[in-house]
Amino acid sequence: MQTTGPLAEMLARNGKNAATYQAPPALMKMVEQMRATNQGVVVLSCSDPRLNPYQILGLDATLKATMVRNAGGRVLDAIRTFAVLQTIGSPGTIVVMHHT
């Protein structure tokens, strides 16, 4: 089965990325650093594809942030995710960006 369209494009980009991929640090090592410095950040934003929270907030690979996206950027729908993240990493900052 041959893949075409957007999926084929994503798979091609993934192939290019895989050629130079370097594994990130172990999750627990990152968690320990975030807990020690209280620097963990979670961003909740709308899943609207016109909104790019990484670009809007100036986030890149050096600025560690967990991104949670849902319809309308609604907190109630993300409570369970926040509870798990609080248990794992204890984020110091939560940013909420509602629908654009």
PDB file of N, CA and C in Angstrom:
ATOM      1  N   MET A   1       0.844  -1.183   0.000  1.00  0.00           N
ATOM      2  CA  MET A   1       0.000   0.000   0.000  1.00  0.00           C
ATOM      3  C   MET A   1       0.890   1.247   0.000  1.00  0.00           C
ATOM      4  N   GLN A   2       0.668   2.092  -0.952  1.00  0.00           N
ATOM      5  CA  GLN A   2       1.469   3.310  -1.065  1.00  0.00           C
ATOM      6  C   GLN A   2       0.745   4.464  -0.385  1.00  0.00           C
ATOM      7  N   THR A   3       1.493   5.219   0.398  1.00  0.00           N
ATOM      8  CA  THR A   3       0.934   6.355   1.111  1.00  0.00           C
ATOM      9  C   THR A   3       1.129   7.613   0.279  1.00  0.00           C
ATOM     10  N   THR A   4       0.063   8.417   0.199  1.00  0.00           N
ATOM     11  CA  THR A   4       0.149   9.682  -0.530  1.00  0.00           C
ATOM     12  C   THR A   4      -0.430  10.795   0.326  1.00  0.00           C
ATOM     13  N   GLY A   5      -0.260  12.020  -0.128  1.00  0.00           N
ATOM     14  CA  GLY A   5      -0.857  13.167   0.552  1.00  0.00           C
ATOM     15  C   GLY A   5      -0.093  13.586   1.791  1.00  0.00           C
ATOM     16  N   PRO A   6      -0.811  14.186   2.749  1.00  0.00           N
ATOM     17  CA  PRO A   6      -0.165  14.732   3.948  1.00  0.00           C
ATOM     18  C   PRO A   6       0.611  13.688   4.755  1.00  0.00           C
ATOM     19  N   LEU A   7       0.077  12.462   4.846  1.00  0.00           N
ATOM     20  CA  LEU A   7       0.782  11.429   5.610  1.00  0.00           C
ATOM     21  C   LEU A   7       2.124  11.098   4.964  1.00  0.00           C
ATOM     22  N   ALA A   8       2.149  10.997   3.652  1.00  0.00           N
ATOM     23  CA  ALA A   8       3.404  10.714   2.947  1.00  0.00           C
ATOM     24  C   ALA A   8       4.426  11.817   3.204  1.00  0.00           C
ATOM     25  N   GLU A   9       3.972  13.060   3.203  1.00  0.00           N
ATOM     26  CA  GLU A   9       4.875  14.185   3.476  1.00  0.00           C
ATOM     27  C   GLU A   9       5.431  14.106   4.893  1.00  0.00           C
ATOM     28  N   MET A  10       4.560  13.804   5.866  1.00  0.00           N
ATOM     29  CA  MET A  10       5.018  13.696   7.255  1.00  0.00           C
ATOM     30  C   MET A  10       6.009  12.551   7.411  1.00  0.00           C
ATOM     31  N   LEU A  11       5.739  11.417   6.770  1.00  0.00           N
ATOM     32  CA  LEU A  11       6.653  10.279   6.859  1.00  0.00           C
ATOM     33  C   LEU A  11       8.002  10.606   6.228  1.00  0.00           C
ATOM     34  N   ALA A  12       7.999  11.339   5.126  1.00  0.00           N
ATOM     35  CA  ALA A  12       9.256  11.745   4.491  1.00  0.00           C
ATOM     36  C   ALA A  12      10.055  12.668   5.412  1.00  0.00           C
ATOM     37  N   ARG A  13       9.374  13.630   6.046  1.00  0.00           N
ATOM     38  CA  ARG A  13      10.065  14.533   6.980  1.00  0.00           C
ATOM     39  C   ARG A  13      10.592  13.750   8.179  1.00  0.00           C
ATOM     40  N   ASN A  14       9.815  12.770   8.645  1.00  0.00           N
ATOM     41  CA  ASN A  14      10.261  11.940   9.758  1.00  0.00           C
ATOM     42  C   ASN A  14      11.514  11.162   9.375  1.00  0.00           C
ATOM     43  N   GLY A  15      11.558  10.668   8.155  1.00  0.00           N
ATOM     44  CA  GLY A  15      12.743   9.949   7.694  1.00  0.00           C
ATOM     45  C   GLY A  15      13.980  10.824   7.712  1.00  0.00           C
ATOM     46  N   LYS A  16      13.840  12.069   7.279  1.00  0.00           N
ATOM     47  CA  LYS A  16      14.966  13.014   7.311  1.00  0.00           C
ATOM     48  C   LYS A  16      15.387  13.294   8.748  1.00  0.00           C
ATOM     49  N   ASN A  17      14.406  13.470   9.631  1.00  0.00           N
ATOM     50  CA  ASN A  17      14.693  13.727  11.039  1.00  0.00           C
ATOM     51  C   ASN A  17      15.388  12.528  11.677  1.00  0.00           C
ATOM     52  N   ALA A  18      14.952  11.321  11.342  1.00  0.00           N
ATOM     53  CA  ALA A  18      15.522  10.110  11.933  1.00  0.00           C
ATOM     54  C   ALA A  18      16.999   9.952  11.594  1.00  0.00           C
ATOM     55  N   ALA A  19      17.414  10.461  10.453  1.00  0.00           N
ATOM     56  CA  ALA A  19      18.809  10.329  10.030  1.00  0.00           C
ATOM     57  C   ALA A  19      19.769  11.039  10.976  1.00  0.00           C
ATOM     58  N   THR A  20      19.323  12.104  11.632  1.00  0.00           N
ATOM     59  CA  THR A  20      20.195  12.865  12.537  1.00  0.00           C
ATOM     60  C   THR A  20      19.665  12.877  13.973  1.00  0.00           C
ATOM     61  N   TYR A  21      18.719  12.006  14.270  1.00  0.00           N
ATOM     62  CA  TYR A  21      18.059  11.998  15.581  1.00  0.00           C
ATOM     63  C   TYR A  21      19.037  11.676  16.701  1.00  0.00           C
ATOM     64  N   GLN A  22      18.929  12.442  17.776  1.00  0.00           N
ATOM     65  CA  GLN A  22      19.660  12.156  19.001  1.00  0.00           C
ATOM     66  C   GLN A  22      18.633  12.033  20.110  1.00  0.00           C
ATOM     67  N   ALA A  23      18.698  10.956  20.851  1.00  0.00           N
ATOM     68  CA  ALA A  23      17.712  10.700  21.900  1.00  0.00           C
ATOM     69  C   ALA A  23      17.752  11.799  22.959  1.00  0.00           C
ATOM     70  N   PRO A  24      16.589  12.202  23.469  1.00  0.00           N
ATOM     71  CA  PRO A  24      16.555  13.203  24.538  1.00  0.00           C
ATOM     72  C   PRO A  24      17.058  12.588  25.840  1.00  0.00           C
ATOM     73  N   PRO A  25      17.335  13.429  26.843  1.00  0.00           N
ATOM     74  CA  PRO A  25      17.751  12.886  28.136  1.00  0.00           C
ATOM     75  C   PRO A  25      16.637  12.014  28.720  1.00  0.00           C
ATOM     76  N   ALA A  26      17.008  11.141  29.619  1.00  0.00           N
ATOM     77  CA  ALA A  26      16.024  10.281  30.276  1.00  0.00           C
ATOM     78  C   ALA A  26      14.964  11.146  30.961  1.00  0.00           C
ATOM     79  N   LEU A  27      13.713  10.714  30.883  1.00  0.00           N
ATOM     80  CA  LEU A  27      12.601  11.490  31.439  1.00  0.00           C
ATOM     81  C   LEU A  27      12.800  11.771  32.923  1.00  0.00           C
ATOM     82  N   MET A  28      13.200  10.776  33.692  1.00  0.00           N
ATOM     83  CA  MET A  28      13.336  10.989  35.131  1.00  0.00           C
ATOM     84  C   MET A  28      14.447  11.987  35.454  1.00  0.00           C
ATOM     85  N   LYS A  29      15.480  12.041  34.635  1.00  0.00           N
ATOM     86  CA  LYS A  29      16.539  13.038  34.844  1.00  0.00           C
ATOM     87  C   LYS A  29      15.963  14.441  34.654  1.00  0.00           C
ATOM     88  N   MET A  30      15.150  14.618  33.614  1.00  0.00           N
ATOM     89  CA  MET A  30      14.519  15.915  33.378  1.00  0.00           C
ATOM     90  C   MET A  30      13.559  16.260  34.511  1.00  0.00           C
ATOM     91  N   VAL A  31      12.804  15.262  34.977  1.00  0.00           N
ATOM     92  CA  VAL A  31      11.851  15.479  36.068  1.00  0.00           C
ATOM     93  C   VAL A  31      12.586  15.938  37.320  1.00  0.00           C
ATOM     94  N   GLU A  32      13.690  15.291  37.641  1.00  0.00           N
ATOM     95  CA  GLU A  32      14.469  15.678  38.823  1.00  0.00           C
ATOM     96  C   GLU A  32      14.950  17.122  38.720  1.00  0.00           C
ATOM     97  N   GLN A  33      15.410  17.524  37.537  1.00  0.00           N
ATOM     98  CA  GLN A  33      15.866  18.903  37.338  1.00  0.00           C
ATOM     99  C   GLN A  33      14.710  19.884  37.502  1.00  0.00           C
ATOM    100  N   MET A  34      13.550  19.556  36.936  1.00  0.00           N
ATOM    101  CA  MET A  34      12.396  20.453  37.048  1.00  0.00           C
ATOM    102  C   MET A  34      11.939  20.587  38.493  1.00  0.00           C
ATOM    103  N   ARG A  35      11.930  19.470  39.215  1.00  0.00           N
ATOM    104  CA  ARG A  35      11.522  19.522  40.624  1.00  0.00           C
ATOM    105  C   ARG A  35      12.493  20.365  41.442  1.00  0.00           C
ATOM    106  N   ALA A  36      13.783  20.194  41.181  1.00  0.00           N
ATOM    107  CA  ALA A  36      14.805  20.903  41.950  1.00  0.00           C
ATOM    108  C   ALA A  36      14.763  22.407  41.704  1.00  0.00           C
ATOM    109  N   THR A  37      14.428  22.813  40.488  1.00  0.00           N
ATOM    110  CA  THR A  37      14.467  24.234  40.138  1.00  0.00           C
ATOM    111  C   THR A  37      13.089  24.881  40.050  1.00  0.00           C
ATOM    112  N   ASN A  38      12.036  24.073  40.137  1.00  0.00           N
ATOM    113  CA  ASN A  38      10.662  24.569  40.002  1.00  0.00           C
ATOM    114  C   ASN A  38      10.470  25.290  38.661  1.00  0.00           C
ATOM    115  N   GLN A  39      11.142  24.787  37.622  1.00  0.00           N
ATOM    116  CA  GLN A  39      11.109  25.432  36.315  1.00  0.00           C
ATOM    117  C   GLN A  39      10.196  24.739  35.311  1.00  0.00           C
ATOM    118  N   GLY A  40       9.486  23.700  35.720  1.00  0.00           N
ATOM    119  CA  GLY A  40       8.607  22.999  34.795  1.00  0.00           C
ATOM    120  C   GLY A  40       7.476  23.891  34.306  1.00  0.00           C
ATOM    121  N   VAL A  41       7.170  23.805  33.021  1.00  0.00           N
ATOM    122  CA  VAL A  41       6.106  24.608  32.417  1.00  0.00           C
ATOM    123  C   VAL A  41       5.167  23.688  31.646  1.00  0.00           C
ATOM    124  N   VAL A  42       3.869  23.896  31.843  1.00  0.00           N
ATOM    125  CA  VAL A  42       2.850  23.210  31.056  1.00  0.00           C
ATOM    126  C   VAL A  42       2.031  24.284  30.359  1.00  0.00           C
ATOM    127  N   VAL A  43       1.847  24.131  29.059  1.00  0.00           N
ATOM    128  CA  VAL A  43       1.041  25.069  28.283  1.00  0.00           C
ATOM    129  C   VAL A  43      -0.207  24.333  27.811  1.00  0.00           C
ATOM    130  N   LEU A  44      -1.367  24.879  28.125  1.00  0.00           N
ATOM    131  CA  LEU A  44      -2.640  24.364  27.618  1.00  0.00           C
ATOM    132  C   LEU A  44      -3.125  25.338  26.569  1.00  0.00           C
ATOM    133  N   SER A  45      -3.355  24.823  25.367  1.00  0.00           N
ATOM    134  CA  SER A  45      -3.843  25.702  24.309  1.00  0.00           C
ATOM    135  C   SER A  45      -4.870  24.981  23.461  1.00  0.00           C
ATOM    136  N   CYS A  46      -5.547  25.760  22.667  1.00  0.00           N
ATOM    137  CA  CYS A  46      -6.542  25.241  21.742  1.00  0.00           C
ATOM    138  C   CYS A  46      -5.848  24.420  20.658  1.00  0.00           C
ATOM    139  N   SER A  47      -6.527  23.403  20.169  1.00  0.00           N
ATOM    140  CA  SER A  47      -5.950  22.571  19.107  1.00  0.00           C
ATOM    141  C   SER A  47      -6.161  23.158  17.715  1.00  0.00           C
ATOM    142  N   ASP A  48      -6.665  24.373  17.638  1.00  0.00           N
ATOM    143  CA  ASP A  48      -6.857  25.070  16.362  1.00  0.00           C
ATOM    144  C   ASP A  48      -5.524  25.108  15.609  1.00  0.00           C
ATOM    145  N   PRO A  49      -5.464  24.537  14.397  1.00  0.00           N
ATOM    146  CA  PRO A  49      -4.188  24.492  13.670  1.00  0.00           C
ATOM    147  C   PRO A  49      -3.652  25.863  13.262  1.00  0.00           C
ATOM    148  N   ARG A  50      -4.484  26.901  13.339  1.00  0.00           N
ATOM    149  CA  ARG A  50      -3.996  28.247  13.018  1.00  0.00           C
ATOM    150  C   ARG A  50      -3.135  28.805  14.138  1.00  0.00           C
ATOM    151  N   LEU A  51      -3.221  28.201  15.317  1.00  0.00           N
ATOM    152  CA  LEU A  51      -2.494  28.656  16.497  1.00  0.00           C
ATOM    153  C   LEU A  51      -1.238  27.805  16.680  1.00  0.00           C
ATOM    154  N   ASN A  52      -0.087  28.439  16.756  1.00  0.00           N
ATOM    155  CA  ASN A  52       1.163  27.735  16.998  1.00  0.00           C
ATOM    156  C   ASN A  52       1.741  28.246  18.314  1.00  0.00           C
ATOM    157  N   PRO A  53       1.390  27.597  19.434  1.00  0.00           N
ATOM    158  CA  PRO A  53       1.849  28.098  20.732  1.00  0.00           C
ATOM    159  C   PRO A  53       3.367  28.106  20.880  1.00  0.00           C
ATOM    160  N   TYR A  54       4.054  27.182  20.220  1.00  0.00           N
ATOM    161  CA  TYR A  54       5.520  27.192  20.281  1.00  0.00           C
ATOM    162  C   TYR A  54       6.056  28.510  19.721  1.00  0.00           C
ATOM    163  N   GLN A  55       5.517  28.914  18.591  1.00  0.00           N
ATOM    164  CA  GLN A  55       5.953  30.160  17.953  1.00  0.00           C
ATOM    165  C   GLN A  55       5.510  31.372  18.777  1.00  0.00           C
ATOM    166  N   ILE A  56       4.264  31.398  19.196  1.00  0.00           N
ATOM    167  CA  ILE A  56       3.725  32.538  19.941  1.00  0.00           C
ATOM    168  C   ILE A  56       4.501  32.784  21.233  1.00  0.00           C
ATOM    169  N   LEU A  57       4.864  31.698  21.935  1.00  0.00           N
ATOM    170  CA  LEU A  57       5.551  31.828  23.218  1.00  0.00           C
ATOM    171  C   LEU A  57       7.074  31.752  23.090  1.00  0.00           C
ATOM    172  N   GLY A  58       7.564  31.623  21.863  1.00  0.00           N
ATOM    173  CA  GLY A  58       9.005  31.567  21.650  1.00  0.00           C
ATOM    174  C   GLY A  58       9.649  30.320  22.223  1.00  0.00           C
ATOM    175  N   LEU A  59       8.952  29.202  22.169  1.00  0.00           N
ATOM    176  CA  LEU A  59       9.475  27.951  22.713  1.00  0.00           C
ATOM    177  C   LEU A  59      10.241  27.186  21.643  1.00  0.00           C
ATOM    178  N   ASP A  60      11.353  26.600  22.048  1.00  0.00           N
ATOM    179  CA  ASP A  60      12.107  25.732  21.157  1.00  0.00           C
ATOM    180  C   ASP A  60      12.642  24.566  21.979  1.00  0.00           C
ATOM    181  N   ALA A  61      13.542  23.800  21.412  1.00  0.00           N
ATOM    182  CA  ALA A  61      14.042  22.601  22.088  1.00  0.00           C
ATOM    183  C   ALA A  61      14.800  22.914  23.375  1.00  0.00           C
ATOM    184  N   THR A  62      15.307  24.132  23.515  1.00  0.00           N
ATOM    185  CA  THR A  62      16.060  24.470  24.722  1.00  0.00           C
ATOM    186  C   THR A  62      15.157  24.901  25.868  1.00  0.00           C
ATOM    187  N   LEU A  63      13.932  25.274  25.563  1.00  0.00           N
ATOM    188  CA  LEU A  63      12.986  25.684  26.595  1.00  0.00           C
ATOM    189  C   LEU A  63      12.001  24.546  26.809  1.00  0.00           C
ATOM    190  N   LYS A  64      12.211  23.783  27.854  1.00  0.00           N
ATOM    191  CA  LYS A  64      11.406  22.593  28.107  1.00  0.00           C
ATOM    192  C   LYS A  64      10.005  22.985  28.559  1.00  0.00           C
ATOM    193  N   ALA A  65       9.032  22.556  27.788  1.00  0.00           N
ATOM    194  CA  ALA A  65       7.636  22.806  28.136  1.00  0.00           C
ATOM    195  C   ALA A  65       6.797  21.639  27.642  1.00  0.00           C
ATOM    196  N   THR A  66       5.828  21.254  28.443  1.00  0.00           N
ATOM    197  CA  THR A  66       4.879  20.231  28.034  1.00  0.00           C
ATOM    198  C   THR A  66       3.691  20.928  27.408  1.00  0.00           C
ATOM    199  N   MET A  67       3.301  20.482  26.227  1.00  0.00           N
ATOM    200  CA  MET A  67       2.186  21.106  25.510  1.00  0.00           C
ATOM    201  C   MET A  67       0.968  20.193  25.588  1.00  0.00           C
ATOM    202  N   VAL A  68      -0.146  20.740  26.066  1.00  0.00           N
ATOM    203  CA  VAL A  68      -1.425  20.029  26.104  1.00  0.00           C
ATOM    204  C   VAL A  68      -2.380  20.828  25.238  1.00  0.00           C
ATOM    205  N   ARG A  69      -2.948  20.183  24.230  1.00  0.00           N
ATOM    206  CA  ARG A  69      -3.859  20.893  23.322  1.00  0.00           C
ATOM    207  C   ARG A  69      -5.196  20.173  23.297  1.00  0.00           C
ATOM    208  N   ASN A  70      -6.269  20.953  23.360  1.00  0.00           N
ATOM    209  CA  ASN A  70      -7.607  20.380  23.252  1.00  0.00           C
ATOM    210  C   ASN A  70      -8.543  21.394  22.612  1.00  0.00           C
ATOM    211  N   ALA A  71      -9.765  20.978  22.368  1.00  0.00           N
ATOM    212  CA  ALA A  71     -10.743  21.860  21.732  1.00  0.00           C
ATOM    213  C   ALA A  71     -11.030  23.051  22.639  1.00  0.00           C
ATOM    214  N   GLY A  72     -10.702  24.232  22.181  1.00  0.00           N
ATOM    215  CA  GLY A  72     -10.997  25.454  22.919  1.00  0.00           C
ATOM    216  C   GLY A  72     -10.034  25.793  24.031  1.00  0.00           C
ATOM    217  N   GLY A  73      -9.005  24.970  24.268  1.00  0.00           N
ATOM    218  CA  GLY A  73      -8.077  25.238  25.363  1.00  0.00           C
ATOM    219  C   GLY A  73      -8.777  25.211  26.711  1.00  0.00           C
ATOM    220  N   ARG A  74      -9.701  24.293  26.876  1.00  0.00           N
ATOM    221  CA  ARG A  74     -10.523  24.217  28.088  1.00  0.00           C
ATOM    222  C   ARG A  74      -9.820  23.452  29.203  1.00  0.00           C
ATOM    223  N   VAL A  75      -9.737  24.070  30.365  1.00  0.00           N
ATOM    224  CA  VAL A  75      -9.030  23.490  31.500  1.00  0.00           C
ATOM    225  C   VAL A  75      -9.741  22.250  32.028  1.00  0.00           C
ATOM    226  N   LEU A  76     -11.056  22.281  32.121  1.00  0.00           N
ATOM    227  CA  LEU A  76     -11.792  21.156  32.692  1.00  0.00           C
ATOM    228  C   LEU A  76     -11.453  19.853  31.972  1.00  0.00           C
ATOM    229  N   ASP A  77     -11.336  19.915  30.660  1.00  0.00           N
ATOM    230  CA  ASP A  77     -11.011  18.724  29.882  1.00  0.00           C
ATOM    231  C   ASP A  77      -9.582  18.251  30.119  1.00  0.00           C
ATOM    232  N   ALA A  78      -8.718  19.097  30.613  1.00  0.00           N
ATOM    233  CA  ALA A  78      -7.301  18.768  30.782  1.00  0.00           C
ATOM    234  C   ALA A  78      -6.919  18.460  32.229  1.00  0.00           C
ATOM    235  N   ILE A  79      -7.875  18.485  33.142  1.00  0.00           N
ATOM    236  CA  ILE A  79      -7.573  18.289  34.566  1.00  0.00           C
ATOM    237  C   ILE A  79      -6.850  16.967  34.823  1.00  0.00           C
ATOM    238  N   ARG A  80      -7.316  15.888  34.214  1.00  0.00           N
ATOM    239  CA  ARG A  80      -6.675  14.585  34.433  1.00  0.00           C
ATOM    240  C   ARG A  80      -5.213  14.622  33.969  1.00  0.00           C
ATOM    241  N   THR A  81      -4.971  15.228  32.820  1.00  0.00           N
ATOM    242  CA  THR A  81      -3.600  15.343  32.315  1.00  0.00           C
ATOM    243  C   THR A  81      -2.746  16.163  33.273  1.00  0.00           C
ATOM    244  N   PHE A  82      -3.286  17.279  33.770  1.00  0.00           N
ATOM    245  CA  PHE A  82      -2.543  18.101  34.726  1.00  0.00           C
ATOM    246  C   PHE A  82      -2.238  17.321  36.002  1.00  0.00           C
ATOM    247  N   ALA A  83      -3.189  16.509  36.462  1.00  0.00           N
ATOM    248  CA  ALA A  83      -2.978  15.717  37.676  1.00  0.00           C
ATOM    249  C   ALA A  83      -1.818  14.742  37.493  1.00  0.00           C
ATOM    250  N   VAL A  84      -1.765  14.087  36.350  1.00  0.00           N
ATOM    251  CA  VAL A  84      -0.668  13.157  36.071  1.00  0.00           C
ATOM    252  C   VAL A  84       0.655  13.911  35.986  1.00  0.00           C
ATOM    253  N   LEU A  85       0.664  15.032  35.272  1.00  0.00           N
ATOM    254  CA  LEU A  85       1.895  15.815  35.146  1.00  0.00           C
ATOM    255  C   LEU A  85       2.364  16.334  36.499  1.00  0.00           C
ATOM    256  N   GLN A  86       1.439  16.705  37.364  1.00  0.00           N
ATOM    257  CA  GLN A  86       1.788  17.174  38.701  1.00  0.00           C
ATOM    258  C   GLN A  86       2.463  16.060  39.489  1.00  0.00           C
ATOM    259  N   THR A  87       1.965  14.849  39.344  1.00  0.00           N
ATOM    260  CA  THR A  87       2.542  13.706  40.041  1.00  0.00           C
ATOM    261  C   THR A  87       3.935  13.386  39.521  1.00  0.00           C
ATOM    262  N   ILE A  88       4.106  13.466  38.208  1.00  0.00           N
ATOM    263  CA  ILE A  88       5.388  13.109  37.598  1.00  0.00           C
ATOM    264  C   ILE A  88       6.419  14.216  37.765  1.00  0.00           C
ATOM    265  N   GLY A  89       6.054  15.448  37.391  1.00  0.00           N
ATOM    266  CA  GLY A  89       7.075  16.476  37.290  1.00  0.00           C
ATOM    267  C   GLY A  89       6.882  17.722  38.112  1.00  0.00           C
ATOM    268  N   SER A  90       5.738  17.893  38.713  1.00  0.00           N
ATOM    269  CA  SER A  90       5.481  19.064  39.536  1.00  0.00           C
ATOM    270  C   SER A  90       5.801  20.371  38.814  1.00  0.00           C
ATOM    271  N   PRO A  91       5.064  20.678  37.732  1.00  0.00           N
ATOM    272  CA  PRO A  91       5.358  21.912  36.992  1.00  0.00           C
ATOM    273  C   PRO A  91       5.150  23.146  37.858  1.00  0.00           C
ATOM    274  N   GLY A  92       6.051  24.103  37.722  1.00  0.00           N
ATOM    275  CA  GLY A  92       5.951  25.325  38.502  1.00  0.00           C
ATOM    276  C   GLY A  92       5.035  26.355  37.868  1.00  0.00           C
ATOM    277  N   THR A  93       4.825  26.257  36.550  1.00  0.00           N
ATOM    278  CA  THR A  93       4.035  27.246  35.822  1.00  0.00           C
ATOM    279  C   THR A  93       3.071  26.545  34.879  1.00  0.00           C
ATOM    280  N   ILE A  94       1.823  27.018  34.864  1.00  0.00           N
ATOM    281  CA  ILE A  94       0.828  26.535  33.907  1.00  0.00           C
ATOM    282  C   ILE A  94       0.327  27.736  33.123  1.00  0.00           C
ATOM    283  N   VAL A  95       0.429  27.661  31.803  1.00  0.00           N
ATOM    284  CA  VAL A  95      -0.023  28.726  30.913  1.00  0.00           C
ATOM    285  C   VAL A  95      -1.269  28.234  30.194  1.00  0.00           C
ATOM    286  N   VAL A  96      -2.344  29.036  30.201  1.00  0.00           N
ATOM    287  CA  VAL A  96      -3.582  28.668  29.516  1.00  0.00           C
ATOM    288  C   VAL A  96      -3.828  29.657  28.383  1.00  0.00           C
ATOM    289  N   MET A  97      -3.913  29.133  27.162  1.00  0.00           N
ATOM    290  CA  MET A  97      -4.225  29.940  25.977  1.00  0.00           C
ATOM    291  C   MET A  97      -5.537  29.409  25.412  1.00  0.00           C
ATOM    292  N   HIS A  98      -6.616  30.130  25.632  1.00  0.00           N
ATOM    293  CA  HIS A  98      -7.917  29.692  25.119  1.00  0.00           C
ATOM    294  C   HIS A  98      -7.963  29.778  23.605  1.00  0.00           C
ATOM    295  N   HIS A  99      -9.107  29.459  23.051  1.00  0.00           N
ATOM    296  CA  HIS A  99      -9.316  29.488  21.604  1.00  0.00           C
ATOM    297  C   HIS A  99      -8.934  30.848  21.034  1.00  0.00           C
ATOM    298  N   THR A 100      -8.388  30.816  19.817  1.00  0.00           N
ATOM    299  CA  THR A 100      -7.950  32.043  19.173  1.00  0.00           C
ATOM    300  C   THR A 100      -9.140  32.912  18.864  1.00  0.00           C
TER     301      THR A 100
END
